[in-house]
Amino acid sequence: SDAFVKQGWRFDSSLRLKMNKINREHFNLSGESENENWVAGFEEGSRKRIMKQSENSPEFEELLAKIDFNSLREIFSNIAEKSGVDSEKINFLNPERISNSLSSKEGERMAEFSIMENIIYASHEEIKRYSSDMGLNKDLMVLQVLCHEETHAISYTSCVGLKEFIRNKNGVIETQSGFSIGTIQKENESSQFNSLFRFFDEGVTEKIAREITSEYLDKNPDFSKTENVKEFEDVLYSKKGKMPYDGSVLFLEGFIKKIGLAVGLDEETVWHAIIRGKIEGINFNDTEFKNSFSEMFPPNFFYDLSKVSSDGQMFNLIERLDLRENIKNKPSFSEKIKTWISDLSSKIS
């Protein structure tokens, strides 16, 4: 729709980015910003309804009370400010927007951030089950899962067509969450959800969340007295399949390394640029973006990246990626990309 074109990043001829400083937006189908009072009313109504459905779990409530959300918000605010987003306006969710209402059936998701309702759904039972299976401390796992979902929440998000969808009980909603782009389509009783770049975005989200979890534990000695903290942090960074999204994080780190080698930048600089891109809303599906980077990446790379749906597909994609070969005879282009990434990264460093 016209609204989707208005989002995120736009490039000029020098690859300088014109950044969108609002990191949570709603549009109607005609492309206009949705009425803020309507959005606030919808989110509050959703919160009240969902929290009533939340499964009563004194253990979960006690653990939420143990987490210092002010300290956690401060860590997220620091990242947002470095990306040019007002820390007072970041979409950090306090406990009143965290609902223990996901299905507790074995094998279900541990948590999920809802772009439309602005709620974190969790399943404390599933988190405990996963922790037990992997030999991890369940309280630390709750902290890590919440850091992951809060990272989704404070990233750039947009929703197009929600009001019309609610009114008509049918139609299409277009969403963006960080690098992930999605559509929700409903016709009569049939619903369909499609997403692009989801695995890449989950890798970025998880890598940020792991860094935030470690920082939180460093700054909160009371919580860090929890049993087996060191073992948990070792697992966070070992990427041996014990943590969710280990495959996506491994792919991301390979991606970062290959970009750094290709243009002569250290991995930390490339990583900081990706963090800022997620928070400010870079859109890999943007035609200008793809055209700007067409000399660097193989044909169809971003198309293939958008469709990845398994660890095997990700590893195959990164193994085939040879950026140095693509730009070895294009020094001016390489320098332009290097400057762009350095500028993007500079405030995060």
PDB file of C-alpha atoms in Angstrom, residues 72-344:
ATOM      1  CA  LEU A  72      16.419  -2.848  32.179  1.00  0.00           C
ATOM      2  CA  ARG A  73      14.735   0.160  30.584  1.00  0.00           C
ATOM      3  CA  GLU A  74      17.869   2.233  31.164  1.00  0.00           C
ATOM      4  CA  ILE A  75      19.942  -0.291  29.200  1.00  0.00           C
ATOM      5  CA  PHE A  76      17.461  -0.281  26.308  1.00  0.00           C
ATOM      6  CA  SER A  77      17.202   3.525  26.455  1.00  0.00           C
ATOM      7  CA  ASN A  78      20.958   3.823  26.034  1.00  0.00           C
ATOM      8  CA  ILE A  79      20.825   1.800  22.818  1.00  0.00           C
ATOM      9  CA  ALA A  80      17.844   3.810  21.531  1.00  0.00           C
ATOM     10  CA  GLU A  81      19.467   7.169  22.236  1.00  0.00           C
ATOM     11  CA  LYS A  82      22.571   6.165  20.314  1.00  0.00           C
ATOM     12  CA  SER A  83      20.279   5.420  17.371  1.00  0.00           C
ATOM     13  CA  GLY A  84      18.740   8.884  17.543  1.00  0.00           C
ATOM     14  CA  VAL A  85      15.479   7.724  19.149  1.00  0.00           C
ATOM     15  CA  ASP A  86      14.147   9.702  22.117  1.00  0.00           C
ATOM     16  CA  SER A  87      14.666   7.452  25.154  1.00  0.00           C
ATOM     17  CA  GLU A  88      11.482   8.845  26.705  1.00  0.00           C
ATOM     18  CA  LYS A  89       9.476   7.561  23.743  1.00  0.00           C
ATOM     19  CA  ILE A  90      10.888   4.065  23.319  1.00  0.00           C
ATOM     20  CA  ASN A  91       8.322   1.302  23.376  1.00  0.00           C
ATOM     21  CA  PHE A  92       9.704  -0.488  26.429  1.00  0.00           C
ATOM     22  CA  LEU A  93       6.998  -2.643  28.021  1.00  0.00           C
ATOM     23  CA  ASN A  94       6.554  -2.772  31.790  1.00  0.00           C
ATOM     24  CA  PRO A  95       5.059  -5.803  33.620  1.00  0.00           C
ATOM     25  CA  GLU A  96       1.489  -4.589  33.105  1.00  0.00           C
ATOM     26  CA  ARG A  97       1.975  -5.343  29.394  1.00  0.00           C
ATOM     27  CA  ILE A  98       3.455  -8.829  29.932  1.00  0.00           C
ATOM     28  CA  SER A  99       0.836 -11.567  29.945  1.00  0.00           C
ATOM     29  CA  ASN A 100       1.321 -15.189  30.974  1.00  0.00           C
ATOM     30  CA  SER A 101      -1.316 -16.303  28.467  1.00  0.00           C
ATOM     31  CA  LEU A 102       0.445 -18.233  25.701  1.00  0.00           C
ATOM     32  CA  SER A 103      -0.439 -21.895  25.311  1.00  0.00           C
ATOM     33  CA  SER A 104       1.396 -24.087  27.822  1.00  0.00           C
ATOM     34  CA  LYS A 105       1.303 -27.116  25.520  1.00  0.00           C
ATOM     35  CA  GLU A 106       4.699 -28.754  25.079  1.00  0.00           C
ATOM     36  CA  GLY A 107       6.611 -27.500  22.042  1.00  0.00           C
ATOM     37  CA  GLU A 108       4.748 -24.179  21.844  1.00  0.00           C
ATOM     38  CA  ARG A 109       6.495 -20.790  21.818  1.00  0.00           C
ATOM     39  CA  MET A 110       7.950 -19.453  25.054  1.00  0.00           C
ATOM     40  CA  ALA A 111       6.987 -15.845  24.284  1.00  0.00           C
ATOM     41  CA  GLU A 112       5.868 -13.503  21.528  1.00  0.00           C
ATOM     42  CA  PHE A 113       5.638  -9.733  21.039  1.00  0.00           C
ATOM     43  CA  SER A 114       2.400  -8.592  19.372  1.00  0.00           C
ATOM     44  CA  ILE A 115       2.949  -5.573  17.128  1.00  0.00           C
ATOM     45  CA  MET A 116      -0.773  -4.832  16.912  1.00  0.00           C
ATOM     46  CA  GLU A 117      -1.677  -5.162  20.589  1.00  0.00           C
ATOM     47  CA  ASN A 118       1.690  -3.991  21.933  1.00  0.00           C
ATOM     48  CA  ILE A 119       1.797  -6.856  24.422  1.00  0.00           C
ATOM     49  CA  ILE A 120       4.375  -9.497  25.318  1.00  0.00           C
ATOM     50  CA  TYR A 121       2.696 -12.882  25.553  1.00  0.00           C
ATOM     51  CA  ALA A 122       4.587 -15.463  27.595  1.00  0.00           C
ATOM     52  CA  SER A 123       4.203 -19.071  28.662  1.00  0.00           C
ATOM     53  CA  HIS A 124       5.937 -19.549  31.978  1.00  0.00           C
ATOM     54  CA  GLU A 125       5.250 -23.287  31.834  1.00  0.00           C
ATOM     55  CA  GLU A 126       6.937 -23.598  28.433  1.00  0.00           C
ATOM     56  CA  ILE A 127       9.927 -21.549  29.605  1.00  0.00           C
ATOM     57  CA  LYS A 128      10.322 -23.827  32.627  1.00  0.00           C
ATOM     58  CA  ARG A 129       9.976 -26.922  30.449  1.00  0.00           C
ATOM     59  CA  TYR A 130      12.594 -25.669  27.967  1.00  0.00           C
ATOM     60  CA  SER A 131      14.961 -24.700  30.795  1.00  0.00           C
ATOM     61  CA  SER A 132      14.623 -28.123  32.354  1.00  0.00           C
ATOM     62  CA  ASP A 133      15.246 -29.901  29.034  1.00  0.00           C
ATOM     63  CA  MET A 134      18.382 -27.838  28.414  1.00  0.00           C
ATOM     64  CA  GLY A 135      19.655 -27.888  32.000  1.00  0.00           C
ATOM     65  CA  LEU A 136      19.340 -24.105  32.381  1.00  0.00           C
ATOM     66  CA  ASN A 137      18.219 -21.950  35.311  1.00  0.00           C
ATOM     67  CA  LYS A 138      14.543 -21.172  34.712  1.00  0.00           C
ATOM     68  CA  ASP A 139      14.638 -17.662  36.251  1.00  0.00           C
ATOM     69  CA  LEU A 140      17.566 -16.642  34.060  1.00  0.00           C
ATOM     70  CA  MET A 141      15.751 -18.090  31.064  1.00  0.00           C
ATOM     71  CA  VAL A 142      12.705 -15.910  31.819  1.00  0.00           C
ATOM     72  CA  LEU A 143      15.003 -12.863  31.941  1.00  0.00           C
ATOM     73  CA  GLN A 144      16.610 -13.791  28.623  1.00  0.00           C
ATOM     74  CA  VAL A 145      13.257 -14.454  26.913  1.00  0.00           C
ATOM     75  CA  LEU A 146      11.878 -11.114  28.133  1.00  0.00           C
ATOM     76  CA  CYS A 147      15.015  -9.292  26.908  1.00  0.00           C
ATOM     77  CA  HIS A 148      14.437 -10.888  23.490  1.00  0.00           C
ATOM     78  CA  GLU A 149      10.801  -9.757  23.321  1.00  0.00           C
ATOM     79  CA  GLU A 150      11.611  -6.287  24.685  1.00  0.00           C
ATOM     80  CA  THR A 151      14.171  -5.967  21.885  1.00  0.00           C
ATOM     81  CA  HIS A 152      11.374  -6.604  19.389  1.00  0.00           C
ATOM     82  CA  ALA A 153       9.239  -4.012  21.186  1.00  0.00           C
ATOM     83  CA  ILE A 154      11.815  -1.185  21.149  1.00  0.00           C
ATOM     84  CA  SER A 155      12.815  -1.835  17.514  1.00  0.00           C
ATOM     85  CA  TYR A 156      11.176   0.103  14.701  1.00  0.00           C
ATOM     86  CA  THR A 157       7.643  -1.240  14.245  1.00  0.00           C
ATOM     87  CA  SER A 158       4.821  -0.193  11.980  1.00  0.00           C
ATOM     88  CA  CYS A 159       1.310  -1.381  11.297  1.00  0.00           C
ATOM     89  CA  VAL A 160      -0.726  -0.478   8.217  1.00  0.00           C
ATOM     90  CA  GLY A 161      -4.490  -0.989   8.010  1.00  0.00           C
ATOM     91  CA  LEU A 162      -5.235  -2.136  11.574  1.00  0.00           C
ATOM     92  CA  LYS A 163      -8.246   0.136  12.069  1.00  0.00           C
ATOM     93  CA  GLU A 164      -9.857  -0.955   8.790  1.00  0.00           C
ATOM     94  CA  PHE A 165      -9.108  -4.586   9.617  1.00  0.00           C
ATOM     95  CA  ILE A 166     -10.780  -4.295  13.033  1.00  0.00           C
ATOM     96  CA  ARG A 167     -13.777  -2.473  11.584  1.00  0.00           C
ATOM     97  CA  ASN A 168     -14.350  -4.872   8.676  1.00  0.00           C
ATOM     98  CA  LYS A 169     -13.137  -8.060  10.437  1.00  0.00           C
ATOM     99  CA  ASN A 170     -11.473  -8.871   7.122  1.00  0.00           C
ATOM    100  CA  GLY A 171      -8.706  -7.478   4.951  1.00  0.00           C
ATOM    101  CA  VAL A 172      -4.924  -7.120   5.078  1.00  0.00           C
ATOM    102  CA  ILE A 173      -2.587  -5.710   7.714  1.00  0.00           C
ATOM    103  CA  GLU A 174       0.996  -4.900   6.721  1.00  0.00           C
ATOM    104  CA  THR A 175       3.617  -4.884   9.466  1.00  0.00           C
ATOM    105  CA  GLN A 176       7.292  -4.190   9.939  1.00  0.00           C
ATOM    106  CA  SER A 177       9.214  -5.230  13.050  1.00  0.00           C
ATOM    107  CA  GLY A 178      12.902  -4.390  12.838  1.00  0.00           C
ATOM    108  CA  PHE A 179      14.056  -6.032   9.595  1.00  0.00           C
ATOM    109  CA  SER A 180      11.047  -8.371   9.397  1.00  0.00           C
ATOM    110  CA  ILE A 181       8.168  -7.493   7.067  1.00  0.00           C
ATOM    111  CA  GLY A 182       4.830  -9.266   7.365  1.00  0.00           C
ATOM    112  CA  THR A 183       1.243  -9.413   6.142  1.00  0.00           C
ATOM    113  CA  ILE A 184      -1.821 -10.731   7.912  1.00  0.00           C
ATOM    114  CA  GLN A 185      -4.683 -11.506   5.559  1.00  0.00           C
ATOM    115  CA  LYS A 186      -8.158 -12.583   6.609  1.00  0.00           C
ATOM    116  CA  GLU A 187     -11.072 -13.422   4.358  1.00  0.00           C
ATOM    117  CA  ASN A 188     -14.228 -14.780   5.990  1.00  0.00           C
ATOM    118  CA  GLU A 189     -12.949 -17.410   8.450  1.00  0.00           C
ATOM    119  CA  SER A 190      -9.626 -18.016   6.676  1.00  0.00           C
ATOM    120  CA  SER A 191      -6.476 -16.289   7.966  1.00  0.00           C
ATOM    121  CA  GLN A 192      -2.987 -16.272   6.486  1.00  0.00           C
ATOM    122  CA  PHE A 193       0.260 -14.838   7.844  1.00  0.00           C
ATOM    123  CA  ASN A 194       3.384 -14.283   5.735  1.00  0.00           C
ATOM    124  CA  SER A 195       6.705 -12.808   6.788  1.00  0.00           C
ATOM    125  CA  LEU A 196       9.967 -11.864   5.076  1.00  0.00           C
ATOM    126  CA  PHE A 197      13.441 -11.639   6.645  1.00  0.00           C
ATOM    127  CA  ARG A 198      12.073 -13.134   9.888  1.00  0.00           C
ATOM    128  CA  PHE A 199      15.011 -15.464  10.543  1.00  0.00           C
ATOM    129  CA  PHE A 200      17.523 -12.664   9.971  1.00  0.00           C
ATOM    130  CA  ASP A 201      15.608 -10.328  12.287  1.00  0.00           C
ATOM    131  CA  GLU A 202      15.353 -13.006  14.976  1.00  0.00           C
ATOM    132  CA  GLY A 203      19.127 -13.460  14.844  1.00  0.00           C
ATOM    133  CA  VAL A 204      19.690  -9.723  15.301  1.00  0.00           C
ATOM    134  CA  THR A 205      17.099  -9.589  18.084  1.00  0.00           C
ATOM    135  CA  GLU A 206      18.632 -12.528  19.934  1.00  0.00           C
ATOM    136  CA  LYS A 207      22.211 -11.243  19.668  1.00  0.00           C
ATOM    137  CA  ILE A 208      21.132  -7.855  21.084  1.00  0.00           C
ATOM    138  CA  ALA A 209      19.096  -9.586  23.821  1.00  0.00           C
ATOM    139  CA  ARG A 210      22.058 -11.725  24.898  1.00  0.00           C
ATOM    140  CA  GLU A 211      24.224  -8.631  25.253  1.00  0.00           C
ATOM    141  CA  ILE A 212      21.494  -6.882  27.251  1.00  0.00           C
ATOM    142  CA  THR A 213      21.006  -9.892  29.532  1.00  0.00           C
ATOM    143  CA  SER A 214      24.744  -9.934  30.314  1.00  0.00           C
ATOM    144  CA  GLU A 215      24.785  -6.183  30.967  1.00  0.00           C
ATOM    145  CA  TYR A 216      21.736  -6.454  33.222  1.00  0.00           C
ATOM    146  CA  LEU A 217      23.359  -9.242  35.253  1.00  0.00           C
ATOM    147  CA  ASP A 218      26.546  -7.166  35.588  1.00  0.00           C
ATOM    148  CA  LYS A 219      24.568  -4.153  36.867  1.00  0.00           C
ATOM    149  CA  ASN A 220      22.207  -6.047  39.178  1.00  0.00           C
ATOM    150  CA  PRO A 221      24.202  -8.077  41.697  1.00  0.00           C
ATOM    151  CA  ASP A 222      21.080  -9.258  43.541  1.00  0.00           C
ATOM    152  CA  PHE A 223      19.714 -10.939  40.439  1.00  0.00           C
ATOM    153  CA  SER A 224      23.147 -12.181  39.443  1.00  0.00           C
ATOM    154  CA  LYS A 225      23.253 -14.191  42.672  1.00  0.00           C
ATOM    155  CA  THR A 226      20.781 -16.523  40.995  1.00  0.00           C
ATOM    156  CA  GLU A 227      22.131 -20.062  40.821  1.00  0.00           C
ATOM    157  CA  ASN A 228      24.302 -21.029  37.833  1.00  0.00           C
ATOM    158  CA  VAL A 229      24.687 -17.523  36.367  1.00  0.00           C
ATOM    159  CA  LYS A 230      28.157 -18.192  34.950  1.00  0.00           C
ATOM    160  CA  GLU A 231      27.025 -21.442  33.334  1.00  0.00           C
ATOM    161  CA  PHE A 232      24.043 -19.625  31.821  1.00  0.00           C
ATOM    162  CA  GLU A 233      26.195 -16.835  30.365  1.00  0.00           C
ATOM    163  CA  ASP A 234      28.577 -19.433  28.943  1.00  0.00           C
ATOM    164  CA  VAL A 235      25.634 -21.062  27.160  1.00  0.00           C
ATOM    165  CA  LEU A 236      24.504 -17.651  25.851  1.00  0.00           C
ATOM    166  CA  TYR A 237      27.735 -17.248  23.931  1.00  0.00           C
ATOM    167  CA  SER A 238      28.641 -20.852  23.119  1.00  0.00           C
ATOM    168  CA  LYS A 239      25.998 -21.161  20.349  1.00  0.00           C
ATOM    169  CA  LYS A 240      25.912 -24.957  20.664  1.00  0.00           C
ATOM    170  CA  GLY A 241      22.168 -25.305  20.177  1.00  0.00           C
ATOM    171  CA  LYS A 242      21.015 -24.926  23.769  1.00  0.00           C
ATOM    172  CA  MET A 243      19.515 -21.470  23.269  1.00  0.00           C
ATOM    173  CA  PRO A 244      16.697 -20.496  20.903  1.00  0.00           C
ATOM    174  CA  TYR A 245      17.908 -18.910  17.641  1.00  0.00           C
ATOM    175  CA  ASP A 246      21.478 -20.183  17.957  1.00  0.00           C
ATOM    176  CA  GLY A 247      21.405 -20.920  14.206  1.00  0.00           C
ATOM    177  CA  SER A 248      20.181 -17.408  13.347  1.00  0.00           C
ATOM    178  CA  VAL A 249      22.895 -15.858  15.529  1.00  0.00           C
ATOM    179  CA  LEU A 250      25.582 -17.994  13.881  1.00  0.00           C
ATOM    180  CA  PHE A 251      24.346 -16.924  10.434  1.00  0.00           C
ATOM    181  CA  LEU A 252      24.325 -13.271  11.512  1.00  0.00           C
ATOM    182  CA  GLU A 253      27.883 -13.455  12.823  1.00  0.00           C
ATOM    183  CA  GLY A 254      29.041 -15.026   9.565  1.00  0.00           C
ATOM    184  CA  PHE A 255      27.247 -12.247   7.665  1.00  0.00           C
ATOM    185  CA  ILE A 256      28.913  -9.577   9.824  1.00  0.00           C
ATOM    186  CA  LYS A 257      32.344 -11.126   9.343  1.00  0.00           C
ATOM    187  CA  LYS A 258      32.024 -11.317   5.543  1.00  0.00           C
ATOM    188  CA  ILE A 259      30.879  -7.689   5.250  1.00  0.00           C
ATOM    189  CA  GLY A 260      33.759  -6.545   7.480  1.00  0.00           C
ATOM    190  CA  LEU A 261      36.351  -8.469   5.454  1.00  0.00           C
ATOM    191  CA  ALA A 262      34.923  -7.196   2.171  1.00  0.00           C
ATOM    192  CA  VAL A 263      35.073  -3.486   2.998  1.00  0.00           C
ATOM    193  CA  GLY A 264      37.876  -3.443   5.589  1.00  0.00           C
ATOM    194  CA  LEU A 265      35.922  -2.822   8.785  1.00  0.00           C
ATOM    195  CA  ASP A 266      36.080  -4.584  12.143  1.00  0.00           C
ATOM    196  CA  GLU A 267      33.132  -6.785  13.068  1.00  0.00           C
ATOM    197  CA  GLU A 268      32.038  -4.558  15.967  1.00  0.00           C
ATOM    198  CA  THR A 269      31.545  -1.594  13.619  1.00  0.00           C
ATOM    199  CA  VAL A 270      29.413  -3.667  11.242  1.00  0.00           C
ATOM    200  CA  TRP A 271      27.408  -5.060  14.172  1.00  0.00           C
ATOM    201  CA  HIS A 272      26.679  -1.592  15.571  1.00  0.00           C
ATOM    202  CA  ALA A 273      25.430  -0.498  12.141  1.00  0.00           C
ATOM    203  CA  ILE A 274      23.027  -3.456  12.069  1.00  0.00           C
ATOM    204  CA  ILE A 275      21.740  -2.622  15.569  1.00  0.00           C
ATOM    205  CA  ARG A 276      21.001   0.921  14.491  1.00  0.00           C
ATOM    206  CA  GLY A 277      19.346  -0.275  11.299  1.00  0.00           C
ATOM    207  CA  LYS A 278      16.987  -2.507  13.304  1.00  0.00           C
ATOM    208  CA  ILE A 279      15.989   0.226  15.736  1.00  0.00           C
ATOM    209  CA  GLU A 280      15.487   2.861  13.044  1.00  0.00           C
ATOM    210  CA  GLY A 281      13.760   0.601  10.539  1.00  0.00           C
ATOM    211  CA  ILE A 282      15.917  -0.219   7.522  1.00  0.00           C
ATOM    212  CA  ASN A 283      13.801  -2.044   4.947  1.00  0.00           C
ATOM    213  CA  PHE A 284      15.681  -4.702   2.943  1.00  0.00           C
ATOM    214  CA  ASN A 285      12.732  -4.858   0.555  1.00  0.00           C
ATOM    215  CA  ASP A 286      13.106  -1.214  -0.388  1.00  0.00           C
ATOM    216  CA  THR A 287      13.948  -0.951  -4.104  1.00  0.00           C
ATOM    217  CA  GLU A 288      16.414   1.889  -3.553  1.00  0.00           C
ATOM    218  CA  PHE A 289      18.217  -0.112  -0.881  1.00  0.00           C
ATOM    219  CA  LYS A 290      18.516  -3.193  -3.084  1.00  0.00           C
ATOM    220  CA  ASN A 291      19.696  -1.141  -6.054  1.00  0.00           C
ATOM    221  CA  SER A 292      22.285   0.642  -3.903  1.00  0.00           C
ATOM    222  CA  PHE A 293      23.779  -2.661  -2.742  1.00  0.00           C
ATOM    223  CA  SER A 294      23.342  -4.642  -5.961  1.00  0.00           C
ATOM    224  CA  GLU A 295      27.077  -4.389  -6.756  1.00  0.00           C
ATOM    225  CA  MET A 296      28.029  -5.865  -3.403  1.00  0.00           C
ATOM    226  CA  PHE A 297      25.670  -8.792  -3.026  1.00  0.00           C
ATOM    227  CA  PRO A 298      25.023 -11.643  -5.478  1.00  0.00           C
ATOM    228  CA  PRO A 299      21.848 -11.532  -7.595  1.00  0.00           C
ATOM    229  CA  ASN A 300      18.763 -12.582  -5.596  1.00  0.00           C
ATOM    230  CA  PHE A 301      20.654 -12.550  -2.282  1.00  0.00           C
ATOM    231  CA  PHE A 302      18.050 -10.439  -0.493  1.00  0.00           C
ATOM    232  CA  TYR A 303      15.231 -12.423  -2.064  1.00  0.00           C
ATOM    233  CA  ASP A 304      16.794 -15.648  -0.770  1.00  0.00           C
ATOM    234  CA  LEU A 305      17.422 -14.055   2.625  1.00  0.00           C
ATOM    235  CA  SER A 306      13.800 -12.985   2.865  1.00  0.00           C
ATOM    236  CA  LYS A 307      12.578 -16.547   2.308  1.00  0.00           C
ATOM    237  CA  VAL A 308      14.954 -18.395   4.655  1.00  0.00           C
ATOM    238  CA  SER A 309      12.983 -20.632   7.006  1.00  0.00           C
ATOM    239  CA  SER A 310      15.526 -23.055   8.487  1.00  0.00           C
ATOM    240  CA  ASP A 311      19.057 -23.190   9.868  1.00  0.00           C
ATOM    241  CA  GLY A 312      20.139 -25.311   6.901  1.00  0.00           C
ATOM    242  CA  GLN A 313      18.971 -22.698   4.394  1.00  0.00           C
ATOM    243  CA  MET A 314      20.769 -19.961   6.329  1.00  0.00           C
ATOM    244  CA  PHE A 315      24.048 -21.865   6.475  1.00  0.00           C
ATOM    245  CA  ASN A 316      23.838 -22.640   2.744  1.00  0.00           C
ATOM    246  CA  LEU A 317      23.238 -18.969   1.980  1.00  0.00           C
ATOM    247  CA  ILE A 318      26.176 -17.719   4.046  1.00  0.00           C
ATOM    248  CA  GLU A 319      28.540 -20.360   2.629  1.00  0.00           C
ATOM    249  CA  ARG A 320      27.778 -19.144  -0.915  1.00  0.00           C
ATOM    250  CA  LEU A 321      28.299 -15.484  -0.032  1.00  0.00           C
ATOM    251  CA  ASP A 322      31.618 -14.108  -1.353  1.00  0.00           C
ATOM    252  CA  LEU A 323      31.466 -10.331  -1.042  1.00  0.00           C
ATOM    253  CA  ARG A 324      35.193  -9.727  -1.586  1.00  0.00           C
ATOM    254  CA  GLU A 325      35.003 -11.331  -5.020  1.00  0.00           C
ATOM    255  CA  ASN A 326      32.026  -9.134  -5.924  1.00  0.00           C
ATOM    256  CA  ILE A 327      33.678  -5.799  -5.088  1.00  0.00           C
ATOM    257  CA  LYS A 328      37.428  -6.455  -5.463  1.00  0.00           C
ATOM    258  CA  ASN A 329      37.625  -4.331  -8.654  1.00  0.00           C
ATOM    259  CA  LYS A 330      35.286  -1.587  -7.394  1.00  0.00           C
ATOM    260  CA  PRO A 331      37.334   0.455  -4.901  1.00  0.00           C
ATOM    261  CA  SER A 332      35.114   3.548  -5.063  1.00  0.00           C
ATOM    262  CA  PHE A 333      31.986   1.503  -4.360  1.00  0.00           C
ATOM    263  CA  SER A 334      33.737  -0.354  -1.544  1.00  0.00           C
ATOM    264  CA  GLU A 335      34.812   2.935   0.039  1.00  0.00           C
ATOM    265  CA  LYS A 336      31.265   4.312  -0.232  1.00  0.00           C
ATOM    266  CA  ILE A 337      29.846   1.260   1.574  1.00  0.00           C
ATOM    267  CA  LYS A 338      32.585   1.456   4.186  1.00  0.00           C
ATOM    268  CA  THR A 339      31.795   5.118   4.874  1.00  0.00           C
ATOM    269  CA  TRP A 340      28.064   4.420   5.068  1.00  0.00           C
ATOM    270  CA  ILE A 341      28.488   1.562   7.589  1.00  0.00           C
ATOM    271  CA  SER A 342      30.969   3.593   9.667  1.00  0.00           C
ATOM    272  CA  ASP A 343      28.594   6.567   9.822  1.00  0.00           C
ATOM    273  CA  LEU A 344      25.694   4.314  10.745  1.00  0.00           C
TER     274      LEU A 344
END
